[in-house]
Amino acid sequence: MTRSGQKIIGVLGGCGPYAGLQLVETIFGQTKAKKDQEHLPVYLSSVPGEIMDRTEYLLDPSIENPAYAIASLIRQMELVGVDVAGIACNTSHAPAIYDVIREELRSSGCTVKLLNIISETIYLLQQTYPHATRIGILSSDGTYRTRLYEDRLIEAGYTVVKPSPAFHHEKIHLCVYHPHFGIKASSAPVTDWAKERIAEATAYFYAQEAEVLILGCTEFSLAADEIAAGGLGVIDSTQALARALIRETHPEKLTQPGLTREAIAAEIG
Amino acid sequence: MTRSGQKIIGVLGGCGPYAGLQLVETIFGQTKAKKDQEHLPVYLSSVPGEIMDRTEYLLDPSIENPAYAIASLIRQMELVGVDVAGIACNTSHAPAIYDVIREELRSSGCTVKLLNIISETIYLLQQTYPHATRIGILSSDGTYRTRLYEDRLIEAGYTVVKPSPAFHHEKIHLCVYHPHFGIKASSAPVTDWAKERIAEATAYFYAQEAEVLILGCTEFSLAADEIAAGGLGVIDSTQALARALIRETHPEKLTQPGLTREAIAAEIG
């Protein structure tokens, strides 16, 4: 809580640093606010040197689980009054990491309420596209292999449109992770190399009659226009978590989903 | 300090919220880092509801001085281990606010070292353009009237190229503050209305033989390309503060000044 009794949002960033920033920016963008003072209280903790690589851990569980550092940084947020927090990283939500974070917070009596980006993304999908049944996922190889979204979508009754591991690696994973042409290396602008792969990937999902694509890796949000050009509905996991953090702290400040910047400006008068 | 002994940077944001984000992003951009773990530990505190408007206070000192809320939020950063902090707001550096912040921190024994955006901007000016003597300032009316940069530049031996109050208001202040066409209202992209005024303002400074323009208000960084097109050197106060925060905590991580994104990538191999 702030001195005046407002609930405080915590963002666990650093994995990676820009993903944390993007979540904070999305929170600001989804908040009804006409001036500085109407924006919500947010703390960002970005301590990347303490948090080992999440995908490396999932591939080799003999190394240190990044869950301990993440839990320690979330506990620290209690000191500055954070009420509700989210982790700006899809891969950290793999059960081998996320379940340990939750257990660490529970056993230490931490009062910060932690939201789950996977659950919130599926909730936003249900809310935005109530009639969709066939869903595609744009994610890293780590998320693909650990079936992070796939299992939860199937549980929720969806059909998951899933490319082969080779297609996923070449046309989707490398869009983000290619060391020279990927979105992590160059996002302003996204390279033609990545755009061509995005077009091939979206064409695949379109041909397989997927109705909605989930952006299950933060970097894909930076190519949202190119992805939307593929003609499918889009649900962005960063936006889903941002909206959930507002809903759990200041529900009256949450803009309607799917509004453009102009429409938000009109909505708040 | 982090658990592993790294110094922690604190960013006091919230005034406004996007200015805080932009300072954090600039810190990341000026850091030599090839992967997530090589980025620096940063905390962002963005609690805008507690911080009254800085310009309103300067125009009417009978209302609450925002210095007390800012000092309280900086003291709070001690709890999460922040070593060195900066305030992402030029107007908060007016003596009527900034001197009170420093006195509050001193009298409470706060160990956080606070850097000054005005001093750091002049330092970056001296370092980047060692032979420049005639300087123009792009700022809000509040910064213009309180002579925030002007007095310090004259002390440092510079000649300040200063338009009339009417020209400053019409062609510079409103570029940021116009409720529909200003950069605060629309920055992606900057409106043609604002671009025309920026062109007139830079033409004025060019005709008056200014050599360098100081971007003394965060929002002008968002129109840096349009401003640079005016043919003068540019010093961005947000970049100056970001570089100072890195220099005071991890000097070996600081990129060379004035490098493009491509050159930084080449520099770090």
Coordinates of C-alpha atoms in Angstrom, one line a residue:
Chain A
M1 CA 0.0 0.0 0.0
T2 CA 1.1 3.6 -0.6
R3 CA 0.8 6.2 2.2
S4 CA -2.6 7.1 0.9
G5 CA -3.8 3.5 0.8
Q6 CA -3.5 2.7 -2.9
K7 CA -2.6 -0.9 -3.7
I8 CA 0.9 -1.3 -5.3
I9 CA 1.7 -3.4 -8.3
G10 CA 5.1 -5.2 -8.4
V11 CA 6.8 -6.2 -11.7
L12 CA 9.6 -8.8 -11.5
G13 CA 11.7 -7.9 -14.5
G14 CA 15.3 -8.6 -15.4
C15 CA 14.5 -11.9 -17.3
G16 CA 15.1 -10.2 -19.6
P17 CA 15.4 -6.5 -18.7
Y18 CA 13.4 -5.2 -21.7
A19 CA 10.5 -7.6 -21.0
G20 CA 10.2 -6.1 -17.5
L21 CA 10.1 -2.6 -19.0
Q22 CA 7.5 -3.7 -21.6
L23 CA 5.2 -5.0 -18.9
V24 CA 5.4 -1.7 -17.0
E25 CA 4.7 0.2 -20.2
T26 CA 1.7 -2.0 -21.0
I27 CA 0.3 -1.4 -17.5
F28 CA 0.5 2.3 -18.1
G29 CA -1.1 1.9 -21.5
Q30 CA -4.1 -0.1 -20.2
T31 CA -4.8 2.3 -17.4
K32 CA -7.5 4.9 -17.6
A33 CA -5.5 8.1 -16.7
K34 CA -5.7 11.6 -18.0
K35 CA -2.7 13.0 -16.0
D36 CA 0.4 11.7 -14.2
Q37 CA -1.3 11.5 -10.8
E38 CA -4.0 9.2 -12.1
H39 CA -1.5 6.5 -13.1
L40 CA -1.1 3.5 -10.7
P41 CA 1.8 2.8 -8.3
V42 CA 4.2 0.4 -9.8
Y43 CA 7.6 -1.0 -8.6
L44 CA 9.9 -2.6 -11.1
S45 CA 12.6 -4.9 -9.8
S46 CA 15.2 -5.6 -12.5
V47 CA 18.2 -7.5 -11.1
P48 CA 19.2 -9.7 -14.1
G49 CA 22.6 -10.7 -12.7
E50 CA 21.0 -12.8 -9.9
I51 CA 18.6 -14.7 -12.2
M52 CA 20.1 -17.6 -14.1
D53 CA 18.8 -18.4 -17.7
R54 CA 15.4 -20.1 -17.4
T55 CA 15.7 -22.1 -20.7
E56 CA 19.2 -23.4 -19.7
Y57 CA 17.8 -24.6 -16.4
L58 CA 14.8 -26.4 -18.0
L59 CA 17.3 -28.2 -20.4
D60 CA 19.8 -29.0 -17.6
P61 CA 18.1 -29.2 -14.1
S62 CA 21.5 -29.9 -12.5
I63 CA 22.3 -26.2 -12.5
E64 CA 20.8 -23.7 -10.0
N65 CA 17.0 -23.2 -10.3
P66 CA 16.4 -19.5 -11.0
A67 CA 13.2 -19.9 -8.9
Y68 CA 15.2 -19.1 -5.7
A69 CA 16.5 -15.8 -6.9
I70 CA 13.1 -14.8 -8.3
A71 CA 11.3 -15.7 -5.0
S72 CA 13.9 -13.7 -3.0
L73 CA 13.3 -10.6 -5.2
I74 CA 9.5 -10.9 -4.9
R75 CA 9.9 -11.3 -1.1
Q76 CA 11.9 -8.1 -1.2
M77 CA 9.0 -6.2 -2.8
E78 CA 7.1 -6.6 0.5
L79 CA 9.5 -4.1 2.0
V80 CA 8.3 -1.3 -0.3
G81 CA 4.6 -2.3 0.1
V82 CA 3.9 -4.3 -3.0
D83 CA 0.5 -6.0 -2.9
V84 CA 0.2 -7.9 -6.2
A85 CA 3.1 -9.0 -8.5
G86 CA 3.7 -10.6 -11.9
I87 CA 6.8 -12.1 -13.5
A88 CA 7.6 -10.6 -16.9
C89 CA 8.8 -13.9 -18.4
N90 CA 6.8 -16.8 -19.9
T91 CA 9.5 -19.4 -19.4
S92 CA 9.7 -18.8 -15.6
H93 CA 6.1 -20.1 -15.5
A94 CA 7.2 -23.7 -16.4
P95 CA 6.1 -25.8 -13.4
A96 CA 9.8 -26.8 -12.6
I97 CA 10.5 -23.1 -11.9
Y98 CA 7.1 -21.6 -11.0
D99 CA 6.0 -24.2 -8.5
V100 CA 9.3 -23.7 -6.6
I101 CA 8.7 -19.9 -6.6
R102 CA 5.2 -20.4 -5.1
E103 CA 6.5 -22.8 -2.5
E104 CA 9.3 -20.4 -1.5
L105 CA 6.8 -17.6 -1.1
R106 CA 4.3 -19.7 0.8
S107 CA 6.8 -21.2 3.3
S108 CA 8.3 -17.8 4.0
G109 CA 4.9 -16.3 4.7
C110 CA 5.2 -13.7 1.9
T111 CA 2.1 -11.6 1.6
V112 CA 2.6 -10.6 -2.0
K113 CA -0.1 -12.1 -4.3
L114 CA 1.6 -13.6 -7.4
L115 CA -0.4 -13.7 -10.7
N116 CA 0.3 -16.4 -13.4
I117 CA 0.9 -15.2 -17.0
I118 CA -0.3 -18.5 -18.5
S119 CA -3.7 -18.5 -16.7
E120 CA -4.2 -14.8 -17.4
T121 CA -3.5 -15.3 -21.1
I122 CA -6.0 -18.0 -21.4
Y123 CA -8.5 -15.9 -19.4
L124 CA -8.0 -13.0 -21.9
L125 CA -8.4 -15.4 -24.8
Q126 CA -11.7 -16.6 -23.4
Q127 CA -12.9 -13.1 -22.8
T128 CA -11.8 -11.7 -26.2
Y129 CA -12.6 -14.6 -28.5
P130 CA -15.4 -16.5 -26.8
H131 CA -16.2 -18.6 -29.9
A132 CA -12.6 -19.6 -30.9
T133 CA -11.6 -23.2 -30.6
R134 CA -8.4 -23.6 -32.7
I135 CA -5.3 -21.9 -31.2
G136 CA -1.7 -21.4 -32.4
I137 CA 1.2 -20.4 -30.1
L138 CA 4.2 -18.3 -30.9
S139 CA 6.9 -19.1 -28.4
S140 CA 10.5 -20.1 -27.7
D141 CA 11.6 -23.7 -28.1
G142 CA 11.7 -23.9 -24.3
T143 CA 8.0 -23.1 -24.0
Y144 CA 7.2 -25.4 -27.0
R145 CA 9.0 -28.4 -25.5
T146 CA 7.6 -27.9 -22.0
R147 CA 4.1 -27.6 -23.4
L148 CA 3.5 -24.6 -21.2
Y149 CA 0.5 -23.2 -23.1
E150 CA -0.4 -26.4 -24.9
D151 CA -1.3 -28.4 -21.8
R152 CA -3.3 -25.6 -20.2
L153 CA -5.2 -24.9 -23.5
I154 CA -6.1 -28.5 -23.9
E155 CA -7.3 -28.7 -20.3
A156 CA -9.5 -25.6 -21.1
G157 CA -11.1 -27.4 -24.1
Y158 CA -9.1 -25.9 -27.0
T159 CA -7.5 -27.6 -30.0
V160 CA -3.9 -26.6 -30.3
V161 CA -2.6 -26.1 -33.8
K162 CA 1.0 -27.3 -33.5
P163 CA 3.8 -27.2 -36.1
S164 CA 6.6 -29.8 -36.2
P165 CA 9.6 -29.1 -33.9
A166 CA 11.8 -28.3 -37.0
F167 CA 9.2 -25.7 -38.4
H168 CA 8.8 -24.3 -34.9
H169 CA 12.5 -23.9 -34.4
E170 CA 13.2 -22.4 -37.9
K171 CA 10.2 -20.2 -38.4
I172 CA 9.2 -19.2 -34.9
H173 CA 11.9 -19.6 -32.3
L174 CA 14.6 -18.1 -34.5
C175 CA 12.4 -15.0 -35.2
V176 CA 13.3 -14.1 -31.6
Y177 CA 16.6 -15.8 -30.9
H178 CA 18.6 -15.6 -34.1
P179 CA 21.8 -13.8 -32.9
H180 CA 21.8 -11.3 -35.8
F181 CA 18.3 -11.1 -37.3
G182 CA 16.1 -12.1 -34.4
I183 CA 13.9 -9.7 -32.5
K184 CA 16.1 -9.9 -29.4
A185 CA 19.0 -8.6 -31.5
S186 CA 17.0 -6.1 -33.6
S187 CA 13.5 -4.9 -32.9
A188 CA 13.4 -1.3 -34.0
P189 CA 12.7 -2.1 -36.7
V190 CA 12.1 -5.8 -36.9
T191 CA 14.4 -7.2 -39.7
D192 CA 13.0 -8.3 -43.1
W193 CA 14.5 -11.7 -42.3
A194 CA 12.3 -12.0 -39.2
K195 CA 9.3 -10.5 -41.0
E196 CA 9.6 -13.2 -43.8
R197 CA 9.5 -16.0 -41.1
I198 CA 6.6 -14.4 -39.3
A199 CA 4.7 -14.3 -42.6
E200 CA 5.5 -18.0 -43.2
A201 CA 4.5 -18.9 -39.6
T202 CA 1.2 -17.0 -39.7
A203 CA 0.4 -18.5 -43.2
Y204 CA 1.0 -22.0 -41.7
F205 CA -1.5 -21.3 -38.8
Y206 CA -4.0 -19.7 -41.2
A207 CA -3.8 -22.8 -43.5
Q208 CA -4.4 -25.1 -40.5
E209 CA -7.5 -23.0 -39.7
A210 CA -6.2 -21.7 -36.4
E211 CA -8.4 -18.7 -35.3
V212 CA -6.2 -17.0 -32.7
L213 CA -2.5 -16.8 -32.1
I214 CA -1.1 -16.5 -28.6
L215 CA 2.1 -14.4 -28.3
G216 CA 3.7 -16.6 -25.7
C217 CA 7.1 -14.9 -25.6
T218 CA 7.5 -11.2 -24.8
E219 CA 9.5 -10.4 -27.9
F220 CA 6.7 -11.3 -30.2
S221 CA 4.8 -8.2 -28.9
L222 CA 7.4 -6.1 -30.7
A223 CA 6.3 -7.6 -34.0
A224 CA 2.5 -7.4 -33.2
D225 CA 1.7 -5.5 -36.4
E226 CA 3.4 -8.1 -38.7
I227 CA 1.7 -10.9 -36.8
A228 CA -1.7 -9.2 -37.0
A229 CA -1.2 -8.9 -40.8
G230 CA -1.6 -12.7 -41.0
G231 CA -5.4 -12.3 -40.5
L232 CA -5.8 -14.2 -37.3
G233 CA -6.8 -13.0 -33.9
V234 CA -4.0 -12.2 -31.5
I235 CA -3.7 -12.5 -27.7
D236 CA -0.6 -11.0 -26.2
S237 CA 0.6 -12.6 -22.9
T238 CA 2.3 -9.3 -21.7
Q239 CA -1.0 -7.5 -22.2
A240 CA -2.9 -10.3 -20.4
L241 CA -0.6 -10.0 -17.3
A242 CA -0.7 -6.2 -17.4
R243 CA -4.5 -6.2 -17.4
A244 CA -4.6 -8.8 -14.6
L245 CA -2.3 -6.7 -12.4
I246 CA -4.6 -3.7 -12.8
R247 CA -7.8 -5.8 -12.3
E248 CA -6.4 -7.2 -9.0
T249 CA -5.5 -3.8 -7.6
H250 CA -7.6 -1.0 -9.3
P251 CA -10.3 -2.7 -11.4
E252 CA -12.0 0.7 -12.0
K253 CA -8.9 1.9 -13.8
L254 CA -8.9 -1.0 -16.4
T255 CA -9.6 0.0 -20.0
Q256 CA -11.8 -2.2 -22.2
P257 CA -9.8 -5.0 -23.9
G258 CA -8.9 -4.6 -27.5
L259 CA -9.2 -0.8 -27.6
T260 CA -6.8 1.3 -29.7
R261 CA -5.0 4.2 -28.2
E262 CA -7.5 6.6 -29.8
A263 CA -10.4 4.7 -28.4
I264 CA -8.9 4.7 -24.9
A265 CA -8.5 8.5 -25.2
A266 CA -12.1 8.8 -26.2
E267 CA -13.3 6.4 -23.4
I268 CA -11.6 8.4 -20.7
G269 CA -12.9 11.7 -22.2
Chain B
M1 CA 23.9 -3.9 -3.0
T2 CA 22.6 -7.1 -4.5
R3 CA 23.3 -10.5 -2.8
S4 CA 26.4 -10.8 -5.0
G5 CA 27.7 -7.4 -4.1
Q6 CA 26.7 -5.4 -7.2
K7 CA 25.7 -1.8 -6.7
I8 CA 22.0 -1.0 -7.4
I9 CA 20.7 1.9 -9.4
G10 CA 17.4 3.5 -8.3
V11 CA 15.2 5.5 -10.6
L12 CA 12.5 7.8 -9.1
G13 CA 9.9 7.8 -11.8
G14 CA 6.2 8.7 -11.7
C15 CA 6.7 12.4 -12.6
G16 CA 5.6 11.5 -15.1
P17 CA 5.4 7.7 -15.4
Y18 CA 6.7 7.5 -19.0
A19 CA 9.7 9.6 -18.1
G20 CA 10.7 7.1 -15.4
L21 CA 10.4 4.2 -18.0
Q22 CA 12.4 6.2 -20.5
L23 CA 15.3 6.7 -18.0
V24 CA 15.4 3.0 -17.3
E25 CA 15.4 2.1 -21.0
T26 CA 18.2 4.6 -21.6
I27 CA 20.2 3.0 -18.8
F28 CA 19.8 -0.4 -20.5
G29 CA 20.7 1.1 -23.9
Q30 CA 23.9 2.7 -22.6
T31 CA 25.2 -0.4 -20.8
K32 CA 27.7 -2.8 -22.4
A33 CA 25.8 -6.1 -22.2
K34 CA 25.6 -9.1 -24.5
K35 CA 23.0 -11.0 -22.5
D36 CA 20.4 -10.5 -19.9
Q37 CA 22.7 -11.4 -17.0
E38 CA 25.2 -8.6 -18.0
H39 CA 22.6 -5.8 -17.5
L40 CA 22.7 -3.8 -14.3
P41 CA 20.5 -4.0 -11.3
V42 CA 17.8 -1.3 -11.4
Y43 CA 14.8 -0.5 -9.3
L44 CA 12.1 1.8 -10.6
S45 CA 9.7 3.5 -8.2
S46 CA 6.7 4.9 -10.0
V47 CA 4.1 6.2 -7.5
P48 CA 2.6 9.2 -9.3
G49 CA -0.4 9.6 -7.1
E50 CA 1.8 10.7 -4.2
I51 CA 3.8 13.3 -6.2
M52 CA 2.0 16.6 -6.8
D53 CA 2.6 18.5 -10.0
R54 CA 6.0 20.1 -10.0
T55 CA 5.2 23.1 -12.3
E56 CA 2.0 23.9 -10.3
Y57 CA 4.0 24.0 -7.1
L58 CA 6.7 26.4 -8.6
L59 CA 3.9 28.7 -9.8
D60 CA 2.0 28.5 -6.5
P61 CA 4.3 27.7 -3.5
S62 CA 1.3 27.8 -1.1
I63 CA 0.4 24.2 -2.2
E64 CA 2.3 21.1 -0.9
N65 CA 5.9 20.9 -2.0
P66 CA 6.3 17.6 -4.0
A67 CA 9.8 17.4 -2.4
Y68 CA 8.5 15.6 0.7
A69 CA 6.9 12.7 -1.3
I70 CA 9.9 12.4 -3.6
A71 CA 12.3 12.3 -0.6
S72 CA 10.1 9.7 1.1
L73 CA 10.1 7.4 -1.9
I74 CA 13.9 7.7 -2.3
R75 CA 14.4 6.8 1.4
Q76 CA 12.2 3.8 0.7
M77 CA 14.7 2.6 -2.0
E78 CA 17.2 2.0 0.8
L79 CA 15.1 -0.9 1.9
V80 CA 15.8 -2.8 -1.3
G81 CA 19.4 -1.9 -1.3
V82 CA 19.6 1.0 -3.8
D83 CA 23.0 2.7 -3.7
V84 CA 22.7 5.6 -6.2
A85 CA 19.5 7.2 -7.5
G86 CA 18.3 9.8 -10.0
I87 CA 15.0 11.6 -10.4
A88 CA 13.5 11.3 -13.9
C89 CA 12.1 14.8 -14.0
N90 CA 13.9 18.1 -14.9
T91 CA 11.4 20.3 -13.1
S92 CA 12.0 18.5 -9.8
H93 CA 15.5 19.9 -9.9
A94 CA 14.4 23.5 -9.4
P95 CA 16.1 24.6 -6.2
A96 CA 12.7 25.2 -4.4
I97 CA 12.1 21.5 -4.8
Y98 CA 15.5 19.9 -5.1
D99 CA 17.1 21.6 -2.1
V100 CA 14.3 20.4 0.1
I101 CA 14.7 16.8 -1.2
R102 CA 18.4 16.9 -0.4
E103 CA 17.8 18.3 3.1
E104 CA 15.1 15.7 3.8
L105 CA 17.6 12.9 2.8
R106 CA 20.4 14.4 4.8
S107 CA 18.5 15.0 8.0
S108 CA 17.1 11.4 7.9
G109 CA 20.6 9.9 7.4
C110 CA 19.6 8.3 4.1
T111 CA 22.5 6.5 2.5
V112 CA 21.3 6.7 -1.1
K113 CA 23.5 9.0 -3.2
L114 CA 21.3 11.3 -5.3
L115 CA 22.6 12.5 -8.7
N116 CA 21.5 15.8 -10.3
I117 CA 20.2 15.8 -13.9
I118 CA 21.2 19.5 -14.5
S119 CA 24.8 19.0 -13.4
E120 CA 25.1 15.8 -15.4
T121 CA 23.7 17.3 -18.5
I122 CA 26.2 20.2 -18.4
Y123 CA 29.0 17.6 -17.8
L124 CA 27.9 15.6 -20.8
L125 CA 27.8 18.8 -22.9
Q126 CA 31.4 19.7 -21.8
Q127 CA 32.5 16.1 -22.6
T128 CA 30.7 15.8 -26.0
Y129 CA 31.2 19.3 -27.4
P130 CA 34.3 20.7 -25.7
H131 CA 34.5 23.7 -28.0
A132 CA 30.8 24.8 -28.0
T133 CA 30.0 28.2 -26.4
R134 CA 26.5 29.1 -27.5
I135 CA 23.8 26.9 -26.1
G136 CA 20.0 26.7 -26.7
I137 CA 17.5 25.0 -24.3
L138 CA 14.3 23.1 -25.2
S139 CA 12.2 22.9 -22.0
S140 CA 8.9 23.6 -20.4
D141 CA 7.8 27.1 -19.5
G142 CA 8.5 26.1 -15.9
T143 CA 12.1 25.3 -16.5
Y144 CA 12.4 28.5 -18.7
R145 CA 11.0 30.7 -16.0
T146 CA 13.0 29.2 -13.2
R147 CA 16.2 29.5 -15.3
L148 CA 17.1 26.0 -14.3
Y149 CA 19.6 25.3 -17.1
E150 CA 20.2 29.0 -17.9
D151 CA 21.8 30.0 -14.6
R152 CA 24.0 26.9 -14.4
L153 CA 25.2 27.3 -18.0
I154 CA 26.1 30.9 -17.5
E155 CA 28.0 29.9 -14.3
A156 CA 29.9 27.4 -16.4
G157 CA 30.9 30.1 -18.9
Y158 CA 28.4 29.5 -21.7
T159 CA 26.3 32.0 -23.6
V160 CA 22.7 31.0 -23.5
V161 CA 20.7 31.7 -26.7
K162 CA 17.2 32.5 -25.3
P163 CA 14.0 33.2 -27.3
S164 CA 11.3 35.6 -26.0
P165 CA 8.8 34.2 -23.5
A166 CA 6.1 34.2 -26.2
F167 CA 8.2 32.4 -28.8
H168 CA 9.3 29.9 -26.1
H169 CA 5.7 29.2 -25.1
E170 CA 4.3 28.9 -28.7
K171 CA 7.1 27.1 -30.4
I172 CA 8.8 25.1 -27.6
H173 CA 6.6 24.6 -24.5
L174 CA 3.5 23.7 -26.5
C175 CA 5.4 21.1 -28.6
V176 CA 5.2 19.0 -25.4
Y177 CA 2.2 20.4 -23.6
H178 CA -0.5 21.1 -26.3
P179 CA -3.4 19.0 -25.1
H180 CA -4.1 17.5 -28.5
F181 CA -1.0 17.9 -30.7
G182 CA 1.8 18.0 -28.1
I183 CA 4.3 15.1 -27.5
K184 CA 2.7 14.3 -24.1
A185 CA -0.6 13.7 -26.0
S186 CA 0.9 12.0 -29.1
S187 CA 4.5 10.7 -29.4
A188 CA 4.1 7.7 -31.7
P189 CA 4.4 9.3 -34.1
V190 CA 5.1 12.9 -33.2
T191 CA 2.3 15.0 -34.9
D192 CA 3.0 17.2 -37.9
W193 CA 1.8 20.1 -35.8
A194 CA 4.7 19.5 -33.3
K195 CA 7.2 18.8 -36.1
E196 CA 6.5 22.2 -37.7
R197 CA 7.1 24.0 -34.4
I198 CA 10.3 22.0 -33.7
A199 CA 11.5 23.0 -37.2
E200 CA 10.7 26.7 -36.4
A201 CA 12.4 26.5 -33.0
T202 CA 15.6 24.8 -34.3
A203 CA 15.7 27.3 -37.2
Y204 CA 15.6 30.1 -34.6
F205 CA 18.5 28.6 -32.7
Y206 CA 20.4 28.0 -35.9
A207 CA 19.9 31.6 -37.0
Q208 CA 21.1 32.8 -33.6
E209 CA 24.3 30.7 -34.1
A210 CA 23.6 28.3 -31.2
E211 CA 25.9 25.3 -31.5
V212 CA 24.2 22.8 -29.2
L213 CA 20.6 22.3 -28.0
I214 CA 19.9 20.8 -24.6
L215 CA 16.8 18.6 -24.4
G216 CA 15.8 19.8 -20.9
C217 CA 12.4 18.1 -20.8
T218 CA 12.1 14.3 -21.1
E219 CA 9.4 14.4 -23.8
F220 CA 11.8 16.1 -26.3
S221 CA 13.9 12.9 -26.4
L222 CA 10.9 11.3 -28.2
A223 CA 11.4 13.9 -31.0
A224 CA 15.2 13.6 -31.1
D225 CA 15.3 12.8 -34.8
E226 CA 13.3 15.9 -35.8
I227 CA 15.4 18.0 -33.5
A228 CA 18.7 16.6 -34.8
A229 CA 17.5 17.5 -38.4
G230 CA 17.9 21.1 -37.4
G231 CA 21.7 20.7 -37.9
L232 CA 22.8 21.6 -34.3
G233 CA 24.4 19.3 -31.8
V234 CA 22.0 17.8 -29.2
I235 CA 22.5 16.9 -25.5
D236 CA 19.7 14.8 -24.0
S237 CA 19.2 15.3 -20.2
T238 CA 17.7 11.8 -19.8
Q239 CA 20.8 10.3 -21.5
A240 CA 23.1 12.4 -19.3
L241 CA 21.4 11.1 -16.1
A242 CA 21.4 7.5 -17.3
R243 CA 25.1 7.6 -18.1
A244 CA 25.9 9.2 -14.7
L245 CA 24.0 6.4 -12.9
I246 CA 26.0 3.8 -14.7
R247 CA 29.3 5.7 -14.2
E248 CA 28.7 6.0 -10.4
T249 CA 27.9 2.3 -10.0
H250 CA 29.5 0.2 -12.8
P251 CA 31.9 2.6 -14.8
E252 CA 33.3 -0.4 -16.7
K253 CA 29.9 -1.0 -18.2
L254 CA 29.4 2.5 -19.7
T255 CA 29.4 2.7 -23.5
Q256 CA 31.2 5.6 -25.2
P257 CA 29.1 8.7 -25.6
G258 CA 27.4 9.4 -28.9
L259 CA 27.5 5.9 -30.2
T260 CA 24.7 4.5 -32.3
R261 CA 23.1 1.2 -31.5
E262 CA 25.1 -0.5 -34.2
A263 CA 28.4 1.0 -33.0
I264 CA 27.6 -0.1 -29.4
A265 CA 26.9 -3.7 -30.7
A266 CA 30.3 -3.5 -32.5
E267 CA 32.1 -2.1 -29.4
I268 CA 30.9 -5.0 -27.2
G269 CA 31.8 -7.6 -29.8

